[in-house]
Amino acid sequence: MERNEFIKSLGLGIALVCTGSCLAGCGKKGDDPSPSTPGGGGVPAGTTASVDLGTQLLTVGASIVVSGILFIRTATGNATTSFAATQAVCPHQGGSLSFIQASNFIQCSLHASRYTTTGSILAQPNDGGTTSALRTYPLTLTGTTLSATA
Ligand code: FES
């Protein structure tokens, strides 16, 4: 083999090695936007959060976040069935969740995933990733104190 041919073949070999390394490091589409904590974003078990219905959640569609729990008034009357309680942090990548009263869904501020008030997924994140259903929490009512416990 001539010196020039050897150098050419050496250069081609290095180029192939570099290309292989770069492709392996890039991964496939959708790797990065996957949930960093699938099913995460919920509050620790045993956490209890409360609202005072004498001054909070007075109208249908009103919502408030207390201790990582999103409370939503879904109907009139002060019964536990008039409210929903879900995690307030998105299971996809930790965006904050808000109830959009006009559309009657919960939406993430980071990638716009959408959920029902019972936690079901209505729309996946707009970054190509996937999310999981929201955790919901059972409610109790004592006087005007509405509590949700994880
Ligand atoms: S953090 Fe990505 S959709 Fe919520």
CSV table of C-alpha atoms and ligand atoms in Angstrom, one decimal:
chain,number,residue,atom,x,y,z
A,1,MET,CA,0.0,0.0,0.0
A,2,GLU,CA,1.3,3.4,-1.0
A,3,ARG,CA,1.7,6.1,1.7
A,4,ASN,CA,-1.1,8.2,0.2
A,5,GLU,CA,-3.5,5.3,0.1
A,6,PHE,CA,-2.7,4.5,3.7
A,7,ILE,CA,-3.4,8.0,4.9
A,8,LYS,CA,-6.7,8.2,2.9
A,9,SER,CA,-7.9,4.9,4.5
A,10,LEU,CA,-6.9,6.1,7.9
A,11,GLY,CA,-8.9,9.3,7.4
A,12,LEU,CA,-12.0,7.4,6.3
A,13,GLY,CA,-11.7,5.2,9.4
A,14,ILE,CA,-11.5,8.1,11.7
A,15,ALA,CA,-14.5,9.8,10.0
A,16,LEU,CA,-16.6,6.6,10.5
A,17,VAL,CA,-15.7,6.3,14.1
A,18,CYS,CA,-16.6,9.9,14.8
A,19,THR,CA,-19.9,9.6,12.9
A,20,GLY,CA,-20.8,6.5,14.9
A,21,SER,CA,-20.1,8.2,18.2
A,22,CYS,CA,-22.1,11.2,17.3
A,23,LEU,CA,-25.2,9.2,16.2
A,24,ALA,CA,-25.1,7.1,19.3
A,25,GLY,CA,-25.0,10.2,21.5
A,26,CYS,CA,-27.9,11.8,19.7
A,27,GLY,CA,-30.5,9.1,20.4
A,28,LYS,CA,-33.8,8.9,18.6
A,29,LYS,CA,-36.6,11.5,18.4
A,30,GLY,CA,-38.7,11.7,21.5
A,31,ASP,CA,-36.0,10.6,23.9
A,32,ASP,CA,-35.5,13.9,25.7
A,33,PRO,CA,-39.1,15.0,26.0
A,34,SER,CA,-40.1,11.8,27.8
A,35,PRO,CA,-41.4,12.1,31.3
A,36,SER,CA,-38.5,12.8,33.7
A,37,THR,CA,-40.7,11.4,36.5
A,38,PRO,CA,-43.5,9.3,34.9
A,39,GLY,CA,-46.4,9.5,37.1
A,40,GLY,CA,-44.5,12.0,39.3
A,41,GLY,CA,-45.4,15.4,40.4
A,42,GLY,CA,-47.7,14.2,43.1
A,43,VAL,CA,-47.4,15.2,46.8
A,44,PRO,CA,-46.0,12.8,49.3
A,45,ALA,CA,-48.4,10.2,50.8
A,46,GLY,CA,-50.0,11.5,53.9
A,47,THR,CA,-50.0,15.1,52.8
A,48,THR,CA,-53.2,16.9,53.7
A,49,ALA,CA,-54.2,20.3,52.3
A,50,SER,CA,-57.4,22.3,53.1
A,51,VAL,CA,-59.4,25.2,51.9
A,52,ASP,CA,-62.1,27.2,53.7
A,53,LEU,CA,-65.3,27.2,51.6
A,54,GLY,CA,-66.5,30.2,53.6
A,55,THR,CA,-64.0,32.4,51.7
A,56,GLN,CA,-62.5,30.2,48.9
A,57,LEU,CA,-63.8,28.3,45.8
A,58,LEU,CA,-67.1,30.3,46.0
A,59,THR,CA,-68.0,30.0,42.3
A,60,VAL,CA,-68.1,27.1,39.9
A,61,GLY,CA,-64.8,27.0,38.0
A,62,ALA,CA,-62.8,28.6,40.8
A,63,SER,CA,-59.5,26.9,41.6
A,64,ILE,CA,-56.7,27.2,44.1
A,65,VAL,CA,-53.4,25.4,44.8
A,66,VAL,CA,-52.6,24.5,48.4
A,67,SER,CA,-49.6,22.5,49.4
A,68,GLY,CA,-49.1,21.0,45.9
A,69,ILE,CA,-52.8,20.1,45.5
A,70,LEU,CA,-55.0,21.8,42.9
A,71,PHE,CA,-58.6,22.2,44.2
A,72,ILE,CA,-61.3,22.9,41.7
A,73,ARG,CA,-65.0,23.7,42.3
A,74,THR,CA,-66.9,21.7,39.6
A,75,ALA,CA,-70.5,22.2,40.7
A,76,THR,CA,-72.6,24.3,43.1
A,77,GLY,CA,-73.2,23.3,46.7
A,78,ASN,CA,-70.9,22.4,49.5
A,79,ALA,CA,-70.5,18.6,49.1
A,80,THR,CA,-67.3,16.7,48.3
A,81,THR,CA,-68.9,15.8,44.9
A,82,SER,CA,-68.8,19.5,44.0
A,83,PHE,CA,-65.0,19.6,44.0
A,84,ALA,CA,-62.0,17.9,42.4
A,85,ALA,CA,-58.5,17.7,43.8
A,86,THR,CA,-55.5,16.7,41.6
A,87,GLN,CA,-51.8,17.1,41.7
A,88,ALA,CA,-50.7,20.7,40.9
A,89,VAL,CA,-47.4,19.7,39.2
A,90,CYS,CA,-47.4,18.1,35.8
A,91,PRO,CA,-46.2,14.5,35.6
A,92,HIS,CA,-44.4,15.1,32.3
A,93,GLN,CA,-41.6,17.5,33.4
A,94,GLY,CA,-42.9,19.4,36.4
A,95,GLY,CA,-44.7,22.3,34.8
A,96,SER,CA,-47.4,24.0,36.9
A,97,LEU,CA,-51.0,23.0,36.3
A,98,SER,CA,-53.9,25.4,36.1
A,99,PHE,CA,-57.7,24.9,35.7
A,100,ILE,CA,-58.9,26.7,32.6
A,101,GLN,CA,-62.5,27.4,33.5
A,102,ALA,CA,-63.6,28.5,30.0
A,103,SER,CA,-62.5,25.2,28.5
A,104,ASN,CA,-63.2,23.0,31.5
A,105,PHE,CA,-59.8,21.3,31.6
A,106,ILE,CA,-56.5,21.4,33.4
A,107,GLN,CA,-53.5,22.6,31.4
A,108,CYS,CA,-49.8,22.6,31.9
A,109,SER,CA,-48.0,25.9,31.6
A,110,LEU,CA,-44.8,24.3,30.2
A,111,HIS,CA,-45.9,22.1,27.2
A,112,ALA,CA,-49.7,22.6,27.2
A,113,SER,CA,-50.7,19.0,28.1
A,114,ARG,CA,-54.3,18.9,29.1
A,115,TYR,CA,-56.3,16.8,31.6
A,116,THR,CA,-59.8,16.4,32.8
A,117,THR,CA,-60.7,17.3,36.4
A,118,THR,CA,-60.6,13.5,37.1
A,119,GLY,CA,-57.0,13.3,35.9
A,120,SER,CA,-57.4,11.7,32.5
A,121,ILE,CA,-55.2,12.9,29.6
A,122,LEU,CA,-56.9,15.0,27.0
A,123,ALA,CA,-53.8,16.1,25.1
A,124,GLN,CA,-50.2,15.1,25.2
A,125,PRO,CA,-47.3,17.6,25.6
A,126,ASN,CA,-46.6,19.8,22.6
A,127,ASP,CA,-42.9,18.8,22.6
A,128,GLY,CA,-43.5,15.3,21.3
A,129,GLY,CA,-43.1,13.7,24.7
A,130,THR,CA,-45.7,11.8,26.7
A,131,THR,CA,-47.3,12.4,30.0
A,132,SER,CA,-49.3,10.3,32.4
A,133,ALA,CA,-52.6,10.7,34.1
A,134,LEU,CA,-52.9,13.0,37.1
A,135,ARG,CA,-53.1,11.7,40.6
A,136,THR,CA,-56.4,12.7,42.2
A,137,TYR,CA,-57.0,12.9,45.9
A,138,PRO,CA,-60.0,11.9,48.0
A,139,LEU,CA,-61.9,14.8,49.7
A,140,THR,CA,-63.5,15.2,53.1
A,141,LEU,CA,-65.7,18.1,54.3
A,142,THR,CA,-65.9,19.2,57.9
A,143,GLY,CA,-68.1,22.3,58.3
A,144,THR,CA,-66.7,24.6,55.7
A,145,THR,CA,-63.2,23.0,55.6
A,146,LEU,CA,-62.6,21.0,52.5
A,147,SER,CA,-59.6,18.7,52.8
A,148,ALA,CA,-57.7,16.5,50.4
A,149,THR,CA,-55.3,13.8,51.6
A,150,ALA,CA,-52.7,12.2,49.4
B,1,FES,S1,-44.2,19.7,31.9
B,1,FES,FE1,-44.4,19.1,29.8
B,1,FES,S2,-46.6,19.0,29.5
B,1,FES,FE2,-46.3,19.6,31.6
